[in-house]
Amino acid sequence: THALFLVFFFTSPSFIGKEKKKNLECEKMGGACKYQNTHGCVILPGECKSRKKHCCRV
């Protein structure tokens, strides 16, 4: 039952909404979420959905 709860939590609209909001935070700063190995990326303080991505100035 614990696994079912986690599946429900991660697919709930509120969780999905929070993830989208993180990307919007980056986009508002004029950035885009890109993977860490991107060269020449000026990192902005905005959050991205994935921990493996940074908010880079576009």
PDB file of C-alpha atoms in Angstrom:
ATOM      1  CA  THR A   1       0.000   0.000   0.000  1.00  0.00           C
ATOM      2  CA  HIS A   2       2.949   2.330   0.605  1.00  0.00           C
ATOM      3  CA  ALA A   3       4.052   2.062  -3.039  1.00  0.00           C
ATOM      4  CA  LEU A   4       0.513   2.815  -4.213  1.00  0.00           C
ATOM      5  CA  PHE A   5       0.487   5.957  -2.094  1.00  0.00           C
ATOM      6  CA  LEU A   6       3.755   7.125  -3.677  1.00  0.00           C
ATOM      7  CA  VAL A   7       2.429   6.483  -7.185  1.00  0.00           C
ATOM      8  CA  PHE A   8      -0.694   8.475  -6.346  1.00  0.00           C
ATOM      9  CA  PHE A   9       1.337  11.312  -4.823  1.00  0.00           C
ATOM     10  CA  PHE A  10       3.703  11.653  -7.785  1.00  0.00           C
ATOM     11  CA  THR A  11       0.854  11.633 -10.302  1.00  0.00           C
ATOM     12  CA  SER A  12      -1.395  13.997  -8.355  1.00  0.00           C
ATOM     13  CA  PRO A  13      -2.172  17.348 -10.023  1.00  0.00           C
ATOM     14  CA  SER A  14      -0.661  19.333  -7.134  1.00  0.00           C
ATOM     15  CA  PHE A  15       2.712  17.576  -7.497  1.00  0.00           C
ATOM     16  CA  ILE A  16       2.703  18.009 -11.289  1.00  0.00           C
ATOM     17  CA  GLY A  17       1.768  21.671 -10.805  1.00  0.00           C
ATOM     18  CA  LYS A  18       4.738  22.223  -8.479  1.00  0.00           C
ATOM     19  CA  GLU A  19       7.108  20.680 -11.014  1.00  0.00           C
ATOM     20  CA  LYS A  20       5.824  22.918 -13.830  1.00  0.00           C
ATOM     21  CA  LYS A  21       6.103  25.940 -11.555  1.00  0.00           C
ATOM     22  CA  LYS A  22       9.827  25.237 -11.022  1.00  0.00           C
ATOM     23  CA  ASN A  23      10.505  25.419 -14.760  1.00  0.00           C
ATOM     24  CA  LEU A  24       8.452  28.619 -15.028  1.00  0.00           C
ATOM     25  CA  GLU A  25      10.634  30.186 -12.334  1.00  0.00           C
ATOM     26  CA  CYS A  26      13.663  29.598 -14.553  1.00  0.00           C
ATOM     27  CA  GLU A  27      11.894  30.828 -17.697  1.00  0.00           C
ATOM     28  CA  LYS A  28      10.814  34.057 -15.962  1.00  0.00           C
ATOM     29  CA  MET A  29      14.503  34.823 -15.382  1.00  0.00           C
ATOM     30  CA  GLY A  30      15.120  34.457 -19.109  1.00  0.00           C
ATOM     31  CA  GLY A  31      16.621  31.007 -18.817  1.00  0.00           C
ATOM     32  CA  ALA A  32      16.031  27.439 -19.900  1.00  0.00           C
ATOM     33  CA  CYS A  33      16.588  24.184 -18.027  1.00  0.00           C
ATOM     34  CA  LYS A  34      19.582  22.321 -19.454  1.00  0.00           C
ATOM     35  CA  TYR A  35      21.738  19.395 -18.361  1.00  0.00           C
ATOM     36  CA  GLN A  36      24.776  20.051 -16.147  1.00  0.00           C
ATOM     37  CA  ASN A  37      27.302  19.126 -18.822  1.00  0.00           C
ATOM     38  CA  THR A  38      26.259  22.111 -20.972  1.00  0.00           C
ATOM     39  CA  HIS A  39      29.376  24.164 -21.739  1.00  0.00           C
ATOM     40  CA  GLY A  40      29.245  27.953 -21.680  1.00  0.00           C
ATOM     41  CA  CYS A  41      26.119  27.956 -19.536  1.00  0.00           C
ATOM     42  CA  VAL A  42      25.598  30.979 -17.282  1.00  0.00           C
ATOM     43  CA  ILE A  43      23.739  29.435 -14.337  1.00  0.00           C
ATOM     44  CA  LEU A  44      20.764  31.393 -12.997  1.00  0.00           C
ATOM     45  CA  PRO A  45      19.259  30.860  -9.514  1.00  0.00           C
ATOM     46  CA  GLY A  46      15.927  29.569 -10.897  1.00  0.00           C
ATOM     47  CA  GLU A  47      14.916  25.992 -10.139  1.00  0.00           C
ATOM     48  CA  CYS A  48      14.363  23.235 -12.689  1.00  0.00           C
ATOM     49  CA  LYS A  49      12.232  20.098 -12.526  1.00  0.00           C
ATOM     50  CA  SER A  50      15.182  17.735 -12.712  1.00  0.00           C
ATOM     51  CA  ARG A  51      18.038  17.889 -10.222  1.00  0.00           C
ATOM     52  CA  LYS A  52      20.358  17.000 -13.108  1.00  0.00           C
ATOM     53  CA  LYS A  53      19.484  20.244 -14.899  1.00  0.00           C
ATOM     54  CA  HIS A  54      20.486  23.834 -14.256  1.00  0.00           C
ATOM     55  CA  CYS A  55      18.727  27.044 -15.179  1.00  0.00           C
ATOM     56  CA  CYS A  56      20.912  28.478 -17.964  1.00  0.00           C
ATOM     57  CA  ARG A  57      20.685  31.961 -19.453  1.00  0.00           C
ATOM     58  CA  VAL A  58      19.437  31.740 -23.044  1.00  0.00           C
TER      59      VAL A  58
END
